[in-house]
PDB file of C-alpha atoms in Angstrom:
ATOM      1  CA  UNK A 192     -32.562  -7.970   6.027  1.00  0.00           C
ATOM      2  CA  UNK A 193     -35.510  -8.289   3.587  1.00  0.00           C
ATOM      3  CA  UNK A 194     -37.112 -11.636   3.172  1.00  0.00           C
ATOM      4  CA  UNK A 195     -35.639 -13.657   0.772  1.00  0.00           C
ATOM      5  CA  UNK A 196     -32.559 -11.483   0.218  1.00  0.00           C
ATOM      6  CA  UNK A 197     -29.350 -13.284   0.119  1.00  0.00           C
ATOM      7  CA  UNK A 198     -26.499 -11.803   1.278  1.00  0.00           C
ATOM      8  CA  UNK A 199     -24.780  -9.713  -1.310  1.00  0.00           C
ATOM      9  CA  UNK A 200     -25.463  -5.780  -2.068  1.00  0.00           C
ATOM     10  CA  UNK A 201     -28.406  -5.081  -3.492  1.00  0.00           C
ATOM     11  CA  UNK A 202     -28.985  -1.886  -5.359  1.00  0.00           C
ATOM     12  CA  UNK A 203     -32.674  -0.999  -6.031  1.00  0.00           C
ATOM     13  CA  UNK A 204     -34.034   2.250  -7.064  1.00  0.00           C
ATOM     14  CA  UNK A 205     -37.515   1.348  -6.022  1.00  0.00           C
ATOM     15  CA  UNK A 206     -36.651   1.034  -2.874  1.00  0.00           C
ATOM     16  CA  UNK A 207     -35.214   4.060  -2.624  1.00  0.00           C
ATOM     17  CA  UNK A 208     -31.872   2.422  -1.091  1.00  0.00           C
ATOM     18  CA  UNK A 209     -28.867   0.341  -1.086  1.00  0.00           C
ATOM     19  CA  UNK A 210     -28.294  -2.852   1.625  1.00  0.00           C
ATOM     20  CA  UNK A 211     -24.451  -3.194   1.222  1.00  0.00           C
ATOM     21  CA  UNK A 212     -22.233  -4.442   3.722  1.00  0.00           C
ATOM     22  CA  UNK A 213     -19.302  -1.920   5.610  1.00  0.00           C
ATOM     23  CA  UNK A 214     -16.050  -1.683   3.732  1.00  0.00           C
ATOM     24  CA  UNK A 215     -14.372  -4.212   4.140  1.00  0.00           C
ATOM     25  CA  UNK A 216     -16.552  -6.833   5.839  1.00  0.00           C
ATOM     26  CA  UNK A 217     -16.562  -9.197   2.813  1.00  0.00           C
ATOM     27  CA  UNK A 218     -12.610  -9.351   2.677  1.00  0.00           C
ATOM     28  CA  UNK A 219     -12.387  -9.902   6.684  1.00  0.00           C
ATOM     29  CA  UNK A 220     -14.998 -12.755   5.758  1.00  0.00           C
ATOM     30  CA  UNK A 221     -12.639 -14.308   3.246  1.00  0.00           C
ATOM     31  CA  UNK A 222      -9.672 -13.944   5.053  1.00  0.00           C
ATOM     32  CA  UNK A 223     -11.221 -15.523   8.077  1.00  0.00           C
ATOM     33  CA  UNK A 224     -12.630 -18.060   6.302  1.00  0.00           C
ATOM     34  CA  UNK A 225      -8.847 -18.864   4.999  1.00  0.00           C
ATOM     35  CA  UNK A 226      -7.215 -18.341   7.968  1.00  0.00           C
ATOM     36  CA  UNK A 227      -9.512 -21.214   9.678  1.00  0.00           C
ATOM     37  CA  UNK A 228      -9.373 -23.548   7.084  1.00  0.00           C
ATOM     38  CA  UNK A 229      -6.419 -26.230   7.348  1.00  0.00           C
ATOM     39  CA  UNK A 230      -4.785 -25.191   3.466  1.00  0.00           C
ATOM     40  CA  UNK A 231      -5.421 -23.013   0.231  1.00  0.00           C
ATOM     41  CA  UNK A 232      -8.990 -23.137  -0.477  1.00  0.00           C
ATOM     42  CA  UNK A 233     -10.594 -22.853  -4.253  1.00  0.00           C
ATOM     43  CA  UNK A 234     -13.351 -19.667  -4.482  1.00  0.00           C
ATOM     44  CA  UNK A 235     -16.392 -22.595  -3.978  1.00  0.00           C
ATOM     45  CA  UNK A 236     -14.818 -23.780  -0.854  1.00  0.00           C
ATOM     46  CA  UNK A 237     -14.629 -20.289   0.751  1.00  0.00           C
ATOM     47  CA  UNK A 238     -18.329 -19.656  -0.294  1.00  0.00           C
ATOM     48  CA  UNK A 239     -19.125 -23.015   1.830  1.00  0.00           C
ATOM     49  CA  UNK A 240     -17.246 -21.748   4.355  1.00  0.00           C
ATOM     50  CA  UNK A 241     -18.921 -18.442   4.439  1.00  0.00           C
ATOM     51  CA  UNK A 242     -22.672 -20.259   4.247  1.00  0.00           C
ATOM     52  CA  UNK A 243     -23.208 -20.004   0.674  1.00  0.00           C
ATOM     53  CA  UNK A 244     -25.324 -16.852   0.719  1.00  0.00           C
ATOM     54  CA  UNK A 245     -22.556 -15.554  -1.793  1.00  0.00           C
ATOM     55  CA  UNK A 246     -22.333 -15.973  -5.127  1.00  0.00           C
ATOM     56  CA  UNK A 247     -19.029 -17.530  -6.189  1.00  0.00           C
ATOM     57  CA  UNK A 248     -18.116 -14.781  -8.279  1.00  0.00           C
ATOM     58  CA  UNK A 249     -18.839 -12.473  -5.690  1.00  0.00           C
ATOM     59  CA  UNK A 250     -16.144 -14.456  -3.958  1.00  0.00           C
ATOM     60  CA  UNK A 251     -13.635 -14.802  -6.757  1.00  0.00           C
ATOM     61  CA  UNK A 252     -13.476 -10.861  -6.736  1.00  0.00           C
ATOM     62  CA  UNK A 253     -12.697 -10.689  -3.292  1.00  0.00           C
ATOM     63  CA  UNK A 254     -10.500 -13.292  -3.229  1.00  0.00           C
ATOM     64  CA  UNK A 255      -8.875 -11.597  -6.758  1.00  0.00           C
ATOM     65  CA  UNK A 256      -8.706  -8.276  -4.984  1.00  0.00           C
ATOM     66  CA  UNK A 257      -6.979  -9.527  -1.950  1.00  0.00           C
ATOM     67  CA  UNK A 258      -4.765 -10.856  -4.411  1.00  0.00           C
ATOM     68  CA  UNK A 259      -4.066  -7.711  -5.520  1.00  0.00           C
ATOM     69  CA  UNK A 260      -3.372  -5.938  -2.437  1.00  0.00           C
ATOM     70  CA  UNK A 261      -1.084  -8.707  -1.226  1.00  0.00           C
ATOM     71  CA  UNK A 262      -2.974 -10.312   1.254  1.00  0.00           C
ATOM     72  CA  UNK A 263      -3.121 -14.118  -0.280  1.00  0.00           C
ATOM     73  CA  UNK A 264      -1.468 -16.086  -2.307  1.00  0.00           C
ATOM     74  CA  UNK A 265      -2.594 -18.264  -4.890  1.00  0.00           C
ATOM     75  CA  UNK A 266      -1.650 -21.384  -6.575  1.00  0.00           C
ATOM     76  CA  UNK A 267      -3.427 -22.575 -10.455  1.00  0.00           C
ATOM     77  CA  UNK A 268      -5.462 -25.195  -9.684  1.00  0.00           C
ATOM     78  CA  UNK A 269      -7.037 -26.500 -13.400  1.00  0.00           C
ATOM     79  CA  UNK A 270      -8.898 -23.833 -14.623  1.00  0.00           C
ATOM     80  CA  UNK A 271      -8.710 -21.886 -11.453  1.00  0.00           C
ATOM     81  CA  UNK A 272      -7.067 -21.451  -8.339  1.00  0.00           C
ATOM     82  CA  UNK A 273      -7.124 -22.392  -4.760  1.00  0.00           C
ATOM     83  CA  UNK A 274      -5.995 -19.298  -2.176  1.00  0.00           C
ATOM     84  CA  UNK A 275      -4.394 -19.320   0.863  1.00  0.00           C
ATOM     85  CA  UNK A 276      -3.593 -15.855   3.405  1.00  0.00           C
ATOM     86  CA  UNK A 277       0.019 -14.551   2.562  1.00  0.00           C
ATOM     87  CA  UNK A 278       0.498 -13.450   6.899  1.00  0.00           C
ATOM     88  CA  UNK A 279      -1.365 -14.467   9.611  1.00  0.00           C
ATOM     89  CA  UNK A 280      -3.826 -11.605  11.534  1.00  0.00           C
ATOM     90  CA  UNK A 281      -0.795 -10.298  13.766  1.00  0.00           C
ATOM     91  CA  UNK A 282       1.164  -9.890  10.381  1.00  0.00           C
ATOM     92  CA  UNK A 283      -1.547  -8.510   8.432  1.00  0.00           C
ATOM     93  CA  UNK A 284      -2.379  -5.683  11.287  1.00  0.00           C
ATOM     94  CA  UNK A 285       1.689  -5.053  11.410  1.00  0.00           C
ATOM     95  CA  UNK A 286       1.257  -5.000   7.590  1.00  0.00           C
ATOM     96  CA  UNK A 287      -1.387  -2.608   8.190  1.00  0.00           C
ATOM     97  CA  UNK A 288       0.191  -0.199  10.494  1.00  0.00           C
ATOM     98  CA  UNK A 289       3.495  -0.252   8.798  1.00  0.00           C
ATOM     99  CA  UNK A 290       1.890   0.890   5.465  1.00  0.00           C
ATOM    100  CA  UNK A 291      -0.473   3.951   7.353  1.00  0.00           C
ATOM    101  CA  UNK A 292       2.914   4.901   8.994  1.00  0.00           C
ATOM    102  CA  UNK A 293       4.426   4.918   5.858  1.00  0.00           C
ATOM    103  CA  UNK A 294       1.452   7.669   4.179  1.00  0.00           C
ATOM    104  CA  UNK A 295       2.744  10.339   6.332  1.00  0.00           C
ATOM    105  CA  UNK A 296       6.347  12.350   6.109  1.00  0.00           C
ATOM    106  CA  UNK A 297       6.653  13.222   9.885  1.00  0.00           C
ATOM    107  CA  UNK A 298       6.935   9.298  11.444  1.00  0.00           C
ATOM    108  CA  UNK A 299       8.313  10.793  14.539  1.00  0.00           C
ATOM    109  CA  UNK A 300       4.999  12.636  15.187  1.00  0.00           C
ATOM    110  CA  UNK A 301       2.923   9.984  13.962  1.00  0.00           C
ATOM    111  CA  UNK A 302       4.629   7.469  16.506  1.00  0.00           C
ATOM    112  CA  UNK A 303       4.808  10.053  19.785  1.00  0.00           C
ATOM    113  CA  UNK A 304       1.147  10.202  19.283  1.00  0.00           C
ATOM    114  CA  UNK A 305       0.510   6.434  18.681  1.00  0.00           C
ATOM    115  CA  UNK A 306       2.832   6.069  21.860  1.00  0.00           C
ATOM    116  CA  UNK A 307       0.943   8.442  23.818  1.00  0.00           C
ATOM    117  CA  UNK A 308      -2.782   6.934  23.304  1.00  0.00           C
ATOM    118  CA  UNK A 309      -0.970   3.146  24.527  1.00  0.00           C
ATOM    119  CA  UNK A 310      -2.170   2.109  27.362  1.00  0.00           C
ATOM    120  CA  UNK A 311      -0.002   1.349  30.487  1.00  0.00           C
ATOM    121  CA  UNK A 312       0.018  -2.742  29.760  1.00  0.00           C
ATOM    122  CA  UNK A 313       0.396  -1.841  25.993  1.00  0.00           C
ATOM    123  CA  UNK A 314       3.682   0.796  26.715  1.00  0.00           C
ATOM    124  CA  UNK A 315       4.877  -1.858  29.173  1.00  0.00           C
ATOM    125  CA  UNK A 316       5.310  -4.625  25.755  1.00  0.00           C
ATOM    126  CA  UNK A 317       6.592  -1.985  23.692  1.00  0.00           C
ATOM    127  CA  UNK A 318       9.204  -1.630  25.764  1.00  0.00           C
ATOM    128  CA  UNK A 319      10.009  -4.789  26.063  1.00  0.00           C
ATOM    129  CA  UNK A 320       9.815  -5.250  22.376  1.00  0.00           C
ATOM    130  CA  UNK A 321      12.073  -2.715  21.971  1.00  0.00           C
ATOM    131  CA  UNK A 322      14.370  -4.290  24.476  1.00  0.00           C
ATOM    132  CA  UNK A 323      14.131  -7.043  22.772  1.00  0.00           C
ATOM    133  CA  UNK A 324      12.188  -9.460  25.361  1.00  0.00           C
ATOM    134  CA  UNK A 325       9.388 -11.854  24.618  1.00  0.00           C
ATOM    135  CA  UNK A 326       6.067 -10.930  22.703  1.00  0.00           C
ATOM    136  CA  UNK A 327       3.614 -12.311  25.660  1.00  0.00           C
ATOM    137  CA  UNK A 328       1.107  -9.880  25.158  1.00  0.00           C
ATOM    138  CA  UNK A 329      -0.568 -11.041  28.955  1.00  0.00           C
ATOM    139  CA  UNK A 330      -0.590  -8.181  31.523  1.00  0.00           C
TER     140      UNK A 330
END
């Protein structure tokens, strides 16, 4: 990172490029951030969270987008509102799977081949899953 630079994108044609974080790293950020904290959290409270090196609108966005898609709640709060993660990180990656499962027509294929790249430990809890036993995910 530059000297001085905070830490949002930064688009400058003199450079000659852009510094922009990978998809997605923001909203992981956020929904850390809200997953650690010990309620709903307003937009400024995330941005503490998260070091400051935000700007607080930056953060409203994500927070708005996540919205959006699901992922939080939120609650009015004033003139604003405080936000709080709609699923833990197991839910949100079922949440996840379920919904790339759901973009293709032949599930059958889609789940031999998600079957057949498990490893042994992994087929070993599916099957008890399916068998209904206990989620301990220890080998």
């Amino acid at each position: 990172m530059r000297e001085g630079q905070i830490d949002e994108p930064v688009d400058d044609p003199a450079v000659g490029r852009t510094d922009r974080r990978p998809a997605g790293e923001l909203e992981a950020s956020v929904l850390a951030a809200l997953w650690s904290a010990e309620g709903p959290m307003t937009p400024g409270a995330v941005q503490l969270e998260l070091g400051g090196g935000l700007a607080r609108t930056t953060v409203t966005t994500i927070l708005t987008r996540l919205h959006a898609k699901g992922v939080v709640t939120r609650e009015r709060l004033g003139r604003g509102y405080t936000y709080a993660p709609a699923q833990d990180s197991p839910g949100l990656t079922a949440r996840r799977m379920h919904a790339e499962l759901d973009k293709d027509e032949d599930r059958g294929t889609v789940l031999a081949r998600f079957v057949s790249d498990l490893s042994p430990e992994d087929e070993r809890l599916l099957r008890t899953l399916l068998e209904g036993g206990p989620a301990d995910s220890t080998p």
